[in-house]
Backbone as numpy.savetxt, mean C-alpha at the origin, in Angstrom:
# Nx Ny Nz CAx CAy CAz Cx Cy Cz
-22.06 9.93 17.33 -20.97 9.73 16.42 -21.18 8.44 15.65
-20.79 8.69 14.25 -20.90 7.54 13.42 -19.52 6.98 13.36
-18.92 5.32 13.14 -17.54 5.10 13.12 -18.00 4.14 11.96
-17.35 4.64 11.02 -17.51 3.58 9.90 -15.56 2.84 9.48
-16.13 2.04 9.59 -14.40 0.82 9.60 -14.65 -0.02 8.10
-13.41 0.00 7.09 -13.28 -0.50 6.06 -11.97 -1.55 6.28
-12.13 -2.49 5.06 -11.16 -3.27 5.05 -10.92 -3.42 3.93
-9.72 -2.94 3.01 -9.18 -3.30 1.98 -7.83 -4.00 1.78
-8.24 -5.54 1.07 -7.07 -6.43 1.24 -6.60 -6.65 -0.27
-5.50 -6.01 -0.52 -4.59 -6.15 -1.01 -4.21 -7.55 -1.75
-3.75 -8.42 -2.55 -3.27 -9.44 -2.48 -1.82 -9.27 -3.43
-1.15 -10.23 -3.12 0.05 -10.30 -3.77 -0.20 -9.49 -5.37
-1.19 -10.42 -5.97 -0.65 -9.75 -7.26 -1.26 -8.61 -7.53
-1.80 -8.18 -6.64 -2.34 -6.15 -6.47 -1.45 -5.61 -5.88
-0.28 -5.91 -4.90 0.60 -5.68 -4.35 2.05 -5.20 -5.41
2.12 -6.11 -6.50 2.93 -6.07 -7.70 2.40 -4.93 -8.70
1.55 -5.20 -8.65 0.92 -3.65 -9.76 1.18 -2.50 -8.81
1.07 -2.54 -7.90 1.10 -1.22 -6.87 2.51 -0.98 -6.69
3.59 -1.72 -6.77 4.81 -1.50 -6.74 5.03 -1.02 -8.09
4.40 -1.84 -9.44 4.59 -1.40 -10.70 4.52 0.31 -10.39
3.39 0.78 -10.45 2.76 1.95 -10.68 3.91 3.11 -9.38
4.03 2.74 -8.01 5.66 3.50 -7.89 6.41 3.17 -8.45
6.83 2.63 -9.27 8.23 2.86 -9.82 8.20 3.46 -10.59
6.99 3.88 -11.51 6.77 5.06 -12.58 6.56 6.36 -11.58
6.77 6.84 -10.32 6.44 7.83 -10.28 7.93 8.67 -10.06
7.50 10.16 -10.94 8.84 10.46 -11.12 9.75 11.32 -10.11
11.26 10.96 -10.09 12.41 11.20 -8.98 12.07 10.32 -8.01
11.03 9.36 -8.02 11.44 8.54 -6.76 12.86 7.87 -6.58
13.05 7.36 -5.78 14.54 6.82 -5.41 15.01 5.32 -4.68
13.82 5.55 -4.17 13.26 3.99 -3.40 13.59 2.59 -4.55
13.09 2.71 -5.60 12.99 1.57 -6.45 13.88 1.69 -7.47
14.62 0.59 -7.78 15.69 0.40 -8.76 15.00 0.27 -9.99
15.01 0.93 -11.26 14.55 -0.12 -12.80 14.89 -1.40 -12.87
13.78 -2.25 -13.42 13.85 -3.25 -13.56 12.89 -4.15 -13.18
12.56 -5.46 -13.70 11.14 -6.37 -13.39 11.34 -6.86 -12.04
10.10 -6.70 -11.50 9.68 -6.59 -10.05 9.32 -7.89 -9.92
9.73 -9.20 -9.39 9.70 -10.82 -9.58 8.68 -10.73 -8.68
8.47 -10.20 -7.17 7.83 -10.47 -6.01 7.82 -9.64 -4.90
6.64 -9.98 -4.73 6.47 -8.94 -3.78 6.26 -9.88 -1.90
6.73 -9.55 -1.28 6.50 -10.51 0.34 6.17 -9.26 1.38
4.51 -10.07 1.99 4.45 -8.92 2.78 5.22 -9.53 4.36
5.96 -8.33 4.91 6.73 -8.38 6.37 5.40 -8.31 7.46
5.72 -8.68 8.41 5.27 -8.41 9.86 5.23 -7.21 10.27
3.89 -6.18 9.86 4.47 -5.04 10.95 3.67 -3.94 9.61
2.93 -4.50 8.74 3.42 -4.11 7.45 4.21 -3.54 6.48
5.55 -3.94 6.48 6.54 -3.86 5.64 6.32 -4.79 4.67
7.20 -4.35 3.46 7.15 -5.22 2.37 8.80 -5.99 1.61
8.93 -7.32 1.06 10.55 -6.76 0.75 9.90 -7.13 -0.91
11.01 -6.60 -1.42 10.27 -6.27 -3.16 11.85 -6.72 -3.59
10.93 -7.97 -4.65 12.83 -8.47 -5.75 12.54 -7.79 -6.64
13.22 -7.68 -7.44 14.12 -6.35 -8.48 14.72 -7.42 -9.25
14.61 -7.77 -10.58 15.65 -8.05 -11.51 15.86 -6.65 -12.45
17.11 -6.77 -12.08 17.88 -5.27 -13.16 18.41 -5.75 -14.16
18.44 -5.11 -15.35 18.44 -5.49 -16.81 20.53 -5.79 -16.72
20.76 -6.82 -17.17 21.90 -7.00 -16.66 22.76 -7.68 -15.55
21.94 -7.90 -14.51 22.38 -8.60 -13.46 22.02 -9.77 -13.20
22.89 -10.43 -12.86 22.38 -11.96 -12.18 21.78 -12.32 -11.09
21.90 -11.52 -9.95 21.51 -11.93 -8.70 19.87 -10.74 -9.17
18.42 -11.05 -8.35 17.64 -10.09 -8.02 18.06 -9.40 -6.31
17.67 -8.64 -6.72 18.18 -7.21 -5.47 16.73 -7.11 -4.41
17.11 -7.76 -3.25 15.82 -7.34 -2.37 15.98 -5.38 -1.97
14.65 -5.30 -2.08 14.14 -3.77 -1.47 13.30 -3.85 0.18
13.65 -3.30 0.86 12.93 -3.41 2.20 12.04 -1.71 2.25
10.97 -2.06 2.27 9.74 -1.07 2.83 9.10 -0.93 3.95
9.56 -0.18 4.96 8.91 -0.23 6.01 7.46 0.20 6.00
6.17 -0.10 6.79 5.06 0.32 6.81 5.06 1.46 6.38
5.81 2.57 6.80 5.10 3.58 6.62 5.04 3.98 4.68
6.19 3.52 4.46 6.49 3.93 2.73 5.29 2.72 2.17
4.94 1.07 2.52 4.00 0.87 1.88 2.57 1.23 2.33
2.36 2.03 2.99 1.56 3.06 3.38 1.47 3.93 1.99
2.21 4.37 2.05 2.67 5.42 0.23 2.00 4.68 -0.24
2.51 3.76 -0.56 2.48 2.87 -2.15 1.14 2.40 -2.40
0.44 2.10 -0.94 -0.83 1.35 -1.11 -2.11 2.65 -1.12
-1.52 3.99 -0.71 -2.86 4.77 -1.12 -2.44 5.52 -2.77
-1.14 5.17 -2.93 -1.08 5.94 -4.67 -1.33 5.24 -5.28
-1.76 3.51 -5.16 -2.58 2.68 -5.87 -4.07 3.15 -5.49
-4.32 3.14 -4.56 -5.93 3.67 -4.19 -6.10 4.41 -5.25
-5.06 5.90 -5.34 -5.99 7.01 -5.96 -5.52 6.54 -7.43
-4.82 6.05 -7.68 -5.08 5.49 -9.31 -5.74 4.83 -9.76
-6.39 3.66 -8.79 -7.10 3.04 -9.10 -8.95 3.38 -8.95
-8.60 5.06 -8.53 -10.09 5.41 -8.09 -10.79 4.76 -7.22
-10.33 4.39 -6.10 -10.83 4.01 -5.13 -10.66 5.24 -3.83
-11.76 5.46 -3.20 -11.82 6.42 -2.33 -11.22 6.21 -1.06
-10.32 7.08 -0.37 -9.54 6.57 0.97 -10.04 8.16 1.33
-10.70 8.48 3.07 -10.89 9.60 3.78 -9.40 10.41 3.88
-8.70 10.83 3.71 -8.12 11.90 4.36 -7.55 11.87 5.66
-8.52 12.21 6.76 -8.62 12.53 7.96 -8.77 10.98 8.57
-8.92 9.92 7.83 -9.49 8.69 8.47 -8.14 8.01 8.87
-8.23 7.22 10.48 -6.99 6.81 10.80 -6.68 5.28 9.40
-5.59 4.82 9.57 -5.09 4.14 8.80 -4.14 3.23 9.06
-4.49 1.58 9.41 -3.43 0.47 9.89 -3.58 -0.47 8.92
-2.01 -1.11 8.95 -2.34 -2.40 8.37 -1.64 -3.58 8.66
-2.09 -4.85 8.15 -1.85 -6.10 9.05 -1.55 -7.10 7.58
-0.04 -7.56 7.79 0.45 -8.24 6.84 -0.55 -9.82 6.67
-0.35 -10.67 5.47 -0.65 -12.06 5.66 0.16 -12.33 4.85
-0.01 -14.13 5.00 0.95 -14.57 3.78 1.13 -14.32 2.21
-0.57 -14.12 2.14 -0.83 -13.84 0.40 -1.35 -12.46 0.46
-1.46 -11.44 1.16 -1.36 -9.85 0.99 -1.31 -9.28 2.09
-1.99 -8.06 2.02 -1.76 -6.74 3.48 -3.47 -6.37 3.05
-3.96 -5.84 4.40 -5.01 -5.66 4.33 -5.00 -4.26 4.91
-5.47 -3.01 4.84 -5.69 -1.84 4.61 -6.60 -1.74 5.47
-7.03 -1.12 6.60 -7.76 -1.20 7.83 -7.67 0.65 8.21
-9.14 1.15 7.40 -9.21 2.36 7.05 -10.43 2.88 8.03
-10.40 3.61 8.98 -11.80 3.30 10.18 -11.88 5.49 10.05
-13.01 6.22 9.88 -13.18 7.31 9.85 -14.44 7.60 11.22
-14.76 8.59 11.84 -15.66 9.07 12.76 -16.55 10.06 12.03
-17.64 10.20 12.12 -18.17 11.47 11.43 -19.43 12.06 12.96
-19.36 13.39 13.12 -19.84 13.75 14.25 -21.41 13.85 13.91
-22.37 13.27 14.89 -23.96 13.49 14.53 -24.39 14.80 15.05
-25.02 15.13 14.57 -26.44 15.79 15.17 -27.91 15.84 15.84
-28.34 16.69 16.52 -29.72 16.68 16.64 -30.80 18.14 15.67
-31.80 17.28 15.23 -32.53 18.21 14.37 -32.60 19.68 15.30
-32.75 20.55 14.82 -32.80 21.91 15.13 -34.61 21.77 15.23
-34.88 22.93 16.59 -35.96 22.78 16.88 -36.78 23.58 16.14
């Protein structure tokens, strides 16, 4: 067996485009309109996301648990044409300045045929 392990780290301001790009996707519900100030990655990988809404004074925190920026971080993958396996397990581990994407796949070997 082959185990091939990737690491894709994220940083804040790839983190903001990746929130950009859900909020264009359509009937989502998760994200309010409006400019996205910041993005903070949580412990656990969660994310909380400020929101200024056209009109309001206060910005509006959003809380994302792992699994939804799970979403968010492979519908940036496939927009950004970057290849993620399918079948490949998938963790990730917050830091102060991004989340890192910890993408590990198995592929089964063979022996030549006699």
């Amino acid at each position: 067996m082959i185990v091939e392990t990737r690491e894709l780290f994220f940083t804040n301001s790839a983190l903001l485009k990746a929130v950009a790009w859900y909020q264009k996707v359509p009937h989502q519900t998760d994200l309010p309109l409006g400019v996205v100030t910041m993005v903070t990655p949580k412990p656990g990988g969660g994310l909380a996301i400020l929101i200024q809404q056209s009109g309001a004074s206060k910005s509006r925190e959003v809380i994302f648990l792992a699994s939804k920026t799970l979403g968010l971080l492979l519908l940036f993958c496939r927009r950004q044409k970057i290849p993620i396996p399918r079948e490949a397990s998938k963790d990730m581990e917050a830091g102060d300045d991004g989340i890192s994407l910890i993408i590990r796949s198995e592929t089964m070997t063979s022996a030549p045929s006699r």
